Coordinates of N, CA and C in Angstrom, one line a residue:
V23 N 129.1 95.5 -146.6 CA 129.0 95.5 -147.7 C 130.5 95.5 -148.3
H24 N 131.2 94.7 -149.0 CA 132.3 94.6 -149.3 C 132.5 95.1 -150.9
F25 N 133.7 95.2 -151.2 CA 133.8 95.6 -152.6 C 135.2 96.0 -152.8
S26 N 135.7 95.8 -154.2 CA 137.4 95.7 -155.0 C 137.5 96.1 -155.9
T27 N 138.8 97.0 -155.9 CA 139.5 97.5 -157.3 C 139.8 96.2 -158.2
R28 N 139.7 94.9 -157.4 CA 140.6 94.2 -158.2 C 139.4 93.2 -158.7
Q29 N 139.4 93.2 -159.9 CA 138.7 92.1 -160.8 C 138.7 90.3 -160.3
G30 N 136.9 90.0 -160.3 CA 137.1 89.1 -160.0 C 136.7 89.2 -158.2
Q31 N 137.1 90.2 -157.3 CA 137.3 89.7 -155.7 C 136.1 89.9 -155.1
S32 N 135.1 91.0 -155.5 CA 133.5 91.4 -155.2 C 132.6 91.2 -156.1
K33 N 131.6 91.5 -155.8 CA 130.5 91.5 -156.6 C 130.1 92.8 -156.4
Y34 N 131.1 94.0 -156.0 CA 131.1 95.5 -156.5 C 132.4 95.7 -156.6
Q35 N 132.6 96.1 -157.8 CA 133.9 96.1 -158.2 C 133.6 97.5 -158.8
G36 N 135.7 97.7 -159.5 CA 135.6 99.2 -160.3 C 136.9 99.2 -160.9
S37 N 136.9 100.4 -161.6 CA 138.3 100.5 -162.4 C 138.1 102.0 -162.7
Y38 N 139.7 102.7 -162.6 CA 139.4 103.8 -162.9 C 140.5 104.1 -164.6
L39 N 139.5 104.4 -165.4 CA 139.9 104.7 -166.9 C 140.9 106.0 -167.2
G40 N 141.3 106.8 -166.2 CA 141.8 107.8 -166.5 C 141.0 109.5 -166.7
L41 N 141.9 110.2 -166.5 CA 141.3 112.0 -166.7 C 141.1 111.7 -168.5
Q42 N 140.0 112.6 -168.5 CA 139.0 112.7 -170.0 C 139.6 114.0 -170.5
A43 N 139.5 114.0 -171.7 CA 139.8 115.4 -172.4 C 138.6 116.4 -171.7
S44 N 137.8 116.0 -171.4 CA 137.0 116.9 -170.6 C 137.1 117.7 -169.2
G45 N 138.4 117.1 -168.7 CA 138.8 117.7 -167.4 C 138.4 116.7 -166.3
K46 N 137.7 115.8 -166.5 CA 136.9 114.8 -165.7 C 137.5 113.4 -165.8
S47 N 137.5 113.1 -164.7 CA 137.9 111.3 -164.8 C 136.7 110.2 -165.1
R48 N 137.4 109.1 -165.4 CA 136.1 108.2 -165.9 C 136.5 107.1 -165.0
F49 N 135.2 106.6 -164.4 CA 135.1 105.4 -163.7 C 134.4 104.3 -163.9
L50 N 134.6 103.2 -164.1 CA 133.5 102.5 -164.5 C 133.3 101.3 -163.0
L51 N 132.0 101.3 -162.9 CA 132.0 100.7 -161.6 C 130.8 99.5 -162.2
D52 N 130.8 98.6 -161.4 CA 130.1 97.6 -161.3 C 129.7 96.9 -160.3
L53 N 128.3 96.9 -160.1 CA 127.6 96.6 -159.0 C 126.4 95.7 -158.8
Q54 N 126.9 94.1 -158.9 CA 126.0 93.1 -159.0 C 125.6 93.1 -160.6
G55 N 126.7 93.4 -161.5 CA 126.3 93.2 -163.1 C 125.7 94.6 -163.9
Q56 N 125.5 95.2 -162.9 CA 124.6 96.5 -163.0 C 125.8 98.0 -163.4
I57 N 126.3 98.3 -164.9 CA 127.4 99.0 -165.1 C 127.4 100.3 -165.3
L58 N 128.1 101.4 -164.4 CA 127.7 102.5 -164.4 C 129.3 103.2 -165.0
D59 N 128.8 103.8 -166.0 CA 130.0 104.3 -166.5 C 130.1 106.0 -166.3
L60 N 130.9 106.2 -165.4 CA 130.9 107.9 -164.8 C 131.7 108.5 -165.1
E61 N 131.5 109.9 -165.8 CA 133.1 111.3 -165.9 C 132.4 112.1 -164.9
L62 N 133.1 112.2 -163.6 CA 133.2 112.9 -162.2 C 134.5 114.1 -162.4
D63 N 134.1 114.7 -161.4 CA 135.2 115.8 -160.7 C 136.3 115.3 -159.7
L64 N 136.0 114.0 -159.5 CA 137.0 113.4 -158.6 C 138.2 112.4 -159.3
H65 N 139.4 113.0 -158.8 CA 140.2 112.6 -159.9 C 141.3 111.6 -158.9
G66 N 141.8 110.7 -160.0 CA 143.0 109.6 -159.2 C 142.2 108.2 -159.0
Q67 N 143.2 107.4 -159.4 CA 143.3 106.1 -159.1 C 142.3 105.9 -157.8
F68 N 142.9 106.6 -156.6 CA 142.9 106.7 -155.4 C 141.1 106.8 -155.0
M69 N 140.8 107.5 -155.6 CA 139.4 108.2 -155.5 C 138.4 106.7 -155.6
L70 N 138.8 105.7 -156.5 CA 138.0 104.8 -157.0 C 137.2 104.1 -155.3
E71 N 138.4 104.0 -154.5 CA 137.9 103.2 -153.5 C 136.8 104.0 -153.0
N72 N 136.9 105.5 -152.6 CA 135.5 106.3 -151.7 C 134.6 105.8 -152.9
L73 N 134.8 105.9 -153.9 CA 133.2 105.9 -155.4 C 132.6 104.5 -154.7
L74 N 133.5 103.2 -154.4 CA 133.1 102.1 -154.8 C 132.8 101.9 -153.4
A75 N 133.0 102.6 -152.4 CA 132.2 102.4 -151.1 C 131.0 103.2 -151.2
A76 N 131.0 104.1 -151.5 CA 129.6 105.3 -151.6 C 128.5 104.7 -152.3
C77 N 129.0 103.8 -153.7 CA 128.3 103.3 -154.8 C 127.6 101.9 -154.1
S78 N 128.6 101.0 -153.5 CA 127.8 99.7 -152.9 C 126.9 99.8 -152.1
A79 N 127.3 101.1 -151.0 CA 126.4 101.1 -149.8 C 125.1 101.7 -150.4
A80 N 125.1 102.2 -151.1 CA 123.7 103.3 -152.0 C 123.0 102.0 -152.6
W81 N 123.6 101.3 -153.5 CA 123.1 100.1 -154.2 C 122.4 99.0 -153.2
S82 N 123.2 99.0 -152.0 CA 122.9 97.9 -151.1 C 121.6 98.3 -150.1
L83 N 121.4 99.5 -150.4 CA 120.1 100.4 -149.8 C 118.8 100.5 -150.7
G84 N 119.1 100.3 -152.0 CA 118.1 100.2 -152.6 C 118.3 100.9 -153.6
L85 N 119.1 102.0 -153.4 CA 118.8 103.3 -154.7 C 119.3 102.6 -156.1
D86 N 118.3 103.4 -157.0 CA 118.8 102.4 -158.6 C 119.9 103.6 -159.1
P87 N 120.2 103.0 -160.2 CA 121.2 103.6 -161.0 C 121.6 105.1 -161.1
E88 N 120.4 105.3 -161.7 CA 119.9 106.5 -162.4 C 120.4 107.5 -161.2
A89 N 120.0 107.2 -159.8 CA 119.8 107.9 -158.6 C 121.2 108.2 -157.9
I90 N 122.0 106.9 -158.2 CA 123.4 106.8 -157.9 C 124.4 107.9 -158.9
R91 N 124.1 107.6 -160.2 CA 124.7 108.4 -161.2 C 124.4 109.8 -161.3
L92 N 123.1 110.4 -160.4 CA 123.0 111.7 -160.5 C 123.4 112.4 -159.2
G93 N 123.6 111.4 -158.2 CA 124.1 112.0 -156.8 C 125.5 112.3 -156.9
L94 N 126.1 110.9 -157.8 CA 127.7 111.6 -157.8 C 127.8 112.6 -158.8
Q95 N 127.2 112.8 -159.3 CA 127.4 113.9 -161.1 C 127.4 115.3 -159.9
Q96 N 126.7 115.2 -159.3 CA 126.3 116.6 -158.1 C 127.3 116.8 -157.0
T97 N 128.3 115.9 -156.9 CA 129.1 115.7 -156.1 C 130.4 116.5 -156.6
K98 N 130.5 117.7 -155.5 CA 132.2 119.0 -155.6 C 132.3 118.4 -154.2
L99 N 134.2 118.2 -154.7 CA 135.0 118.3 -153.0 C 134.8 119.8 -153.1
P100 N 135.2 120.0 -151.7 CA 135.3 121.0 -150.9 C 136.6 121.9 -151.7
E101 N 137.0 123.4 -151.6 CA 138.0 123.8 -152.5 C 139.3 123.5 -151.9
H102 N 140.3 123.1 -152.8 CA 141.6 122.8 -152.5 C 141.9 121.1 -151.9
R103 N 140.9 120.6 -152.6 CA 141.2 119.1 -152.3 C 140.9 118.4 -153.7
G104 N 142.2 118.2 -154.5 CA 142.0 117.8 -155.5 C 141.8 118.6 -157.1
Q105 N 141.4 119.9 -157.1 CA 140.6 120.4 -158.0 C 141.8 120.9 -159.0
I106 N 141.6 120.4 -160.4 CA 142.5 120.6 -161.5 C 142.2 122.2 -162.1
K107 N 143.1 122.8 -162.5 CA 142.9 123.9 -163.1 C 144.0 124.4 -164.2
R108 N 143.2 124.6 -165.0 CA 144.6 125.1 -166.3 C 144.9 126.7 -166.0
Q109 N 145.9 126.6 -166.1 CA 146.7 128.2 -165.9 C 147.9 128.6 -167.2
G110 N 147.2 129.0 -168.1 CA 148.0 129.5 -169.6 C 147.9 127.4 -169.9
S111 N 149.3 127.3 -170.3 CA 149.9 125.9 -170.6 C 150.2 125.4 -169.4
F112 N 149.9 125.6 -168.0 CA 150.2 125.0 -167.0 C 148.8 124.4 -166.6
L113 N 148.9 123.0 -165.9 CA 148.1 122.1 -165.4 C 148.3 122.4 -164.0
V114 N 147.4 123.1 -162.9 CA 147.8 123.1 -161.8 C 146.6 122.3 -161.0
I115 N 147.4 121.5 -160.0 CA 146.7 120.3 -158.7 C 146.5 121.4 -157.7
D116 N 145.5 121.6 -157.1 CA 145.3 122.3 -155.9 C 145.0 121.2 -155.0
D117 N 145.7 120.8 -154.1 CA 145.5 119.4 -153.3 C 146.1 120.1 -151.8
C118 N 145.7 121.1 -151.4 CA 146.6 121.3 -150.2 C 145.7 121.7 -149.1
Y119 N 144.8 120.9 -148.9 CA 143.7 121.0 -147.5 C 144.2 119.9 -146.7
N120 N 144.8 120.2 -145.9 CA 145.0 119.2 -144.6 C 145.5 117.9 -144.9
A121 N 146.8 117.3 -145.8 CA 147.3 116.1 -146.0 C 147.8 115.5 -144.9
N122 N 147.7 114.3 -144.8 CA 148.4 112.9 -144.4 C 149.4 112.7 -145.1
P123 N 149.8 111.3 -144.6 CA 151.3 111.0 -145.3 C 150.9 109.9 -146.8
L124 N 149.4 109.1 -146.3 CA 149.0 108.4 -147.5 C 148.6 109.5 -148.3
S125 N 147.6 110.3 -148.2 CA 146.5 111.2 -149.1 C 148.2 111.9 -149.6
M126 N 148.7 112.4 -149.4 CA 150.1 112.8 -150.1 C 150.7 112.1 -151.1
R127 N 150.9 111.1 -150.9 CA 151.5 110.2 -151.4 C 150.9 109.6 -152.6
C128 N 149.4 109.3 -152.6 CA 148.3 109.2 -153.3 C 148.6 110.6 -154.4
A129 N 148.0 111.7 -154.0 CA 147.9 113.0 -154.5 C 149.1 113.3 -155.6
L130 N 150.3 112.6 -155.0 CA 151.7 112.9 -155.8 C 151.7 112.1 -156.6
D131 N 151.4 110.5 -156.5 CA 151.6 109.8 -157.9 C 150.2 109.9 -158.8
H132 N 149.7 110.6 -158.6 CA 148.3 110.9 -159.3 C 148.8 112.0 -160.3
V133 N 149.5 112.8 -159.3 CA 150.2 114.0 -160.3 C 150.8 113.8 -160.9
Q134 N 151.9 112.9 -160.9 CA 152.8 112.2 -161.9 C 152.0 112.0 -163.1
T135 N 151.2 111.2 -163.1 CA 150.2 110.5 -164.0 C 149.9 111.6 -165.2
L136 N 149.4 112.8 -164.9 CA 149.0 113.8 -165.3 C 150.1 114.5 -166.0
A137 N 151.3 114.8 -165.6 CA 152.2 115.4 -166.2 C 153.0 115.1 -167.2
A138 N 153.6 116.1 -168.3 CA 154.0 115.6 -169.7 C 155.3 115.5 -168.9
P139 N 155.8 114.3 -169.9 CA 157.5 114.0 -169.3 C 158.5 115.5 -169.7
G140 N 159.1 115.3 -167.8 CA 159.9 116.7 -168.3 C 159.4 117.7 -167.7
Q141 N 158.2 117.9 -167.1 CA 157.0 118.8 -166.2 C 156.3 118.8 -165.5
L142 N 157.2 118.3 -164.6 CA 156.5 118.4 -163.7 C 157.3 118.8 -162.3
Y143 N 156.9 119.5 -161.7 CA 157.0 120.7 -160.7 C 156.5 120.6 -159.4
L144 N 156.8 120.7 -158.5 CA 156.2 120.4 -157.2 C 156.0 122.0 -156.0
I145 N 154.8 121.9 -155.6 CA 155.0 123.6 -154.5 C 154.0 122.3 -153.2
L146 N 155.4 122.4 -151.9 CA 155.0 121.5 -151.3 C 154.9 122.2 -149.7
G147 N 154.2 121.7 -148.7 CA 154.5 122.2 -147.4 C 153.8 121.3 -146.2
D148 N 154.2 121.8 -145.2 CA 154.1 120.7 -144.2 C 152.5 119.9 -144.3
M149 N 152.9 118.9 -143.6 CA 151.8 117.8 -143.0 C 151.4 118.3 -141.5
K150 N 150.7 118.4 -141.3 CA 150.1 119.0 -139.9 C 149.6 117.6 -138.8
E151 N 149.8 117.9 -137.7 CA 149.0 117.0 -136.8 C 149.5 115.3 -136.9
L152 N 150.7 115.5 -137.0 CA 151.3 113.9 -137.1 C 151.9 113.8 -136.0
G153 N 151.9 114.8 -134.9 CA 152.6 114.2 -133.5 C 153.9 113.9 -133.7
E154 N 154.3 113.1 -133.0 CA 155.8 112.2 -132.9 C 156.3 111.4 -134.1
E155 N 155.9 111.5 -135.0 CA 155.6 110.6 -136.2 C 156.0 111.8 -137.4
A156 N 155.9 113.1 -136.9 CA 155.9 114.3 -138.0 C 157.6 114.0 -138.7
E157 N 158.6 114.1 -138.0 CA 159.6 114.1 -138.9 C 160.2 113.2 -139.4
K158 N 159.6 111.8 -139.2 CA 159.9 110.6 -139.8 C 159.3 110.7 -141.1
E159 N 157.9 111.1 -140.8 CA 156.6 110.9 -142.1 C 157.3 112.4 -143.5
H160 N 158.0 113.3 -143.0 CA 158.5 114.5 -143.8 C 159.7 114.0 -144.4
E161 N 160.4 113.1 -143.9 CA 161.6 112.6 -144.6 C 161.4 111.6 -145.4
E162 N 160.3 110.5 -145.3 CA 159.9 109.3 -146.0 C 159.2 110.1 -147.2
L163 N 158.3 111.4 -147.2 CA 157.9 112.5 -148.2 C 159.1 112.8 -149.1
G164 N 160.0 113.0 -148.6 CA 161.0 113.5 -149.5 C 161.5 112.2 -150.2
R165 N 161.8 111.3 -149.9 CA 162.3 110.2 -150.5 C 161.1 109.5 -151.6
H166 N 160.0 110.0 -151.2 CA 158.9 109.4 -152.2 C 158.9 110.5 -153.2
V167 N 158.8 111.7 -153.0 CA 159.1 112.8 -154.0 C 160.3 112.8 -154.8
A168 N 161.5 112.4 -154.3 CA 162.9 112.2 -154.8 C 162.4 111.0 -156.1
D169 N 161.7 110.1 -155.6 CA 161.7 108.9 -156.6 C 160.6 109.0 -157.6
L170 N 160.0 110.2 -157.5 CA 159.3 110.6 -158.7 C 159.7 111.4 -160.1
D171 N 161.5 111.5 -159.0 CA 162.2 112.5 -160.2 C 161.6 113.9 -160.9
P172 N 160.9 114.8 -160.0 CA 160.3 115.9 -160.5 C 161.5 116.8 -161.4
C173 N 161.1 118.0 -161.9 CA 162.0 119.2 -162.3 C 162.4 119.7 -162.0
G174 N 161.4 119.9 -160.5 CA 161.4 120.9 -159.2 C 160.7 120.9 -158.3
V175 N 161.1 121.0 -156.7 CA 160.4 121.3 -156.2 C 160.9 122.2 -155.1
F176 N 159.4 122.7 -154.9 CA 160.0 124.2 -154.0 C 159.1 123.3 -152.8
Y177 N 159.6 123.7 -151.6 CA 159.3 123.4 -150.0 C 158.9 124.5 -149.2
L178 N 158.4 124.6 -148.3 CA 158.1 125.9 -147.5 C 157.4 124.6 -146.7
G179 N 158.0 125.2 -145.0 CA 157.4 124.6 -143.8 C 158.7 124.2 -143.0
E180 N 158.1 124.3 -141.6 CA 158.8 123.9 -140.2 C 159.6 122.4 -140.8
Y181 N 159.1 121.9 -141.1 CA 160.1 120.6 -141.4 C 160.4 120.1 -142.9
A182 N 161.1 121.5 -143.4 CA 162.4 121.4 -144.8 C 163.6 120.7 -144.4
S183 N 163.9 120.4 -142.9 CA 165.2 119.9 -142.9 C 164.6 118.3 -143.2
Q184 N 163.9 117.9 -142.4 CA 163.7 116.4 -142.7 C 162.9 116.2 -144.2
F185 N 162.5 116.8 -144.5 CA 162.2 116.5 -146.1 C 163.4 116.5 -147.0
Q186 N 164.1 117.7 -146.7 CA 165.6 117.7 -147.5 C 166.2 116.6 -147.1
A187 N 166.2 115.8 -146.2 CA 167.0 114.9 -145.6 C 166.7 113.4 -146.7
G188 N 165.2 113.4 -146.7 CA 164.7 112.3 -147.3 C 165.1 112.2 -148.8
Y189 N 164.9 113.7 -149.5 CA 165.1 113.6 -150.7 C 166.3 113.4 -151.3
T190 N 167.4 113.7 -150.3 CA 168.7 114.1 -150.9 C 169.6 112.8 -150.4
S191 N 169.0 111.8 -149.9 CA 169.2 110.5 -149.3 C 169.0 109.9 -150.6
R192 N 168.1 110.2 -151.7 CA 168.3 109.4 -153.0 C 169.0 110.0 -154.0
G193 N 169.9 110.8 -153.8 CA 171.0 111.1 -154.6 C 170.7 112.7 -155.1
R194 N 169.7 113.2 -154.8 CA 168.9 114.4 -155.8 C 168.9 115.6 -154.6
A195 N 170.3 115.7 -154.8 CA 170.5 117.1 -154.1 C 169.9 118.6 -154.7
E196 N 169.9 118.2 -156.4 CA 169.5 119.4 -157.1 C 167.7 119.7 -157.3
K197 N 167.6 120.6 -157.9 CA 166.2 120.8 -158.1 C 165.4 121.0 -156.8
L198 N 165.9 121.2 -155.8 CA 165.2 121.3 -154.4 C 165.2 122.8 -153.9
Y199 N 164.1 123.5 -153.6 CA 164.5 124.7 -153.5 C 163.5 124.9 -152.2
L200 N 164.3 125.4 -151.0 CA 163.7 125.4 -149.6 C 163.4 127.0 -149.4

């Protein structure tokens, strides 16, 4: 089953319409001309591919649009995976479960879209189970974070020096707390 996040590329397509006032994200899916307009507790552009994969498979297996909608509305991610919580005037995104380089970049890019200008603070830690790539990936993560230009970054972990090397390589020695 082929699907695409680019218009006109496949008979199963979709788009991410952003975080709504309800605190849920809105997705528009087109399954062979059947449109599903969904508000879900799944956050970020990067979740669109997961939704399209599941919906395309379900549609291909003969599930009707309402069954697909109901199933998705009942979907809850496990704790510490992209949960958005309001703490006073702060919007806290808890995505601290077993990150990898791609998931970390996607989560950080998404968080940046949610932060008010001049209000992005990050609390980060090590990505585990990367083997011999760990040092290189943490340095690359530091560069990626520096490019987001956060107001402050708090980093704790075994790879703090590699993260710091990547972060400072972008000329951003300030605002980093190890």
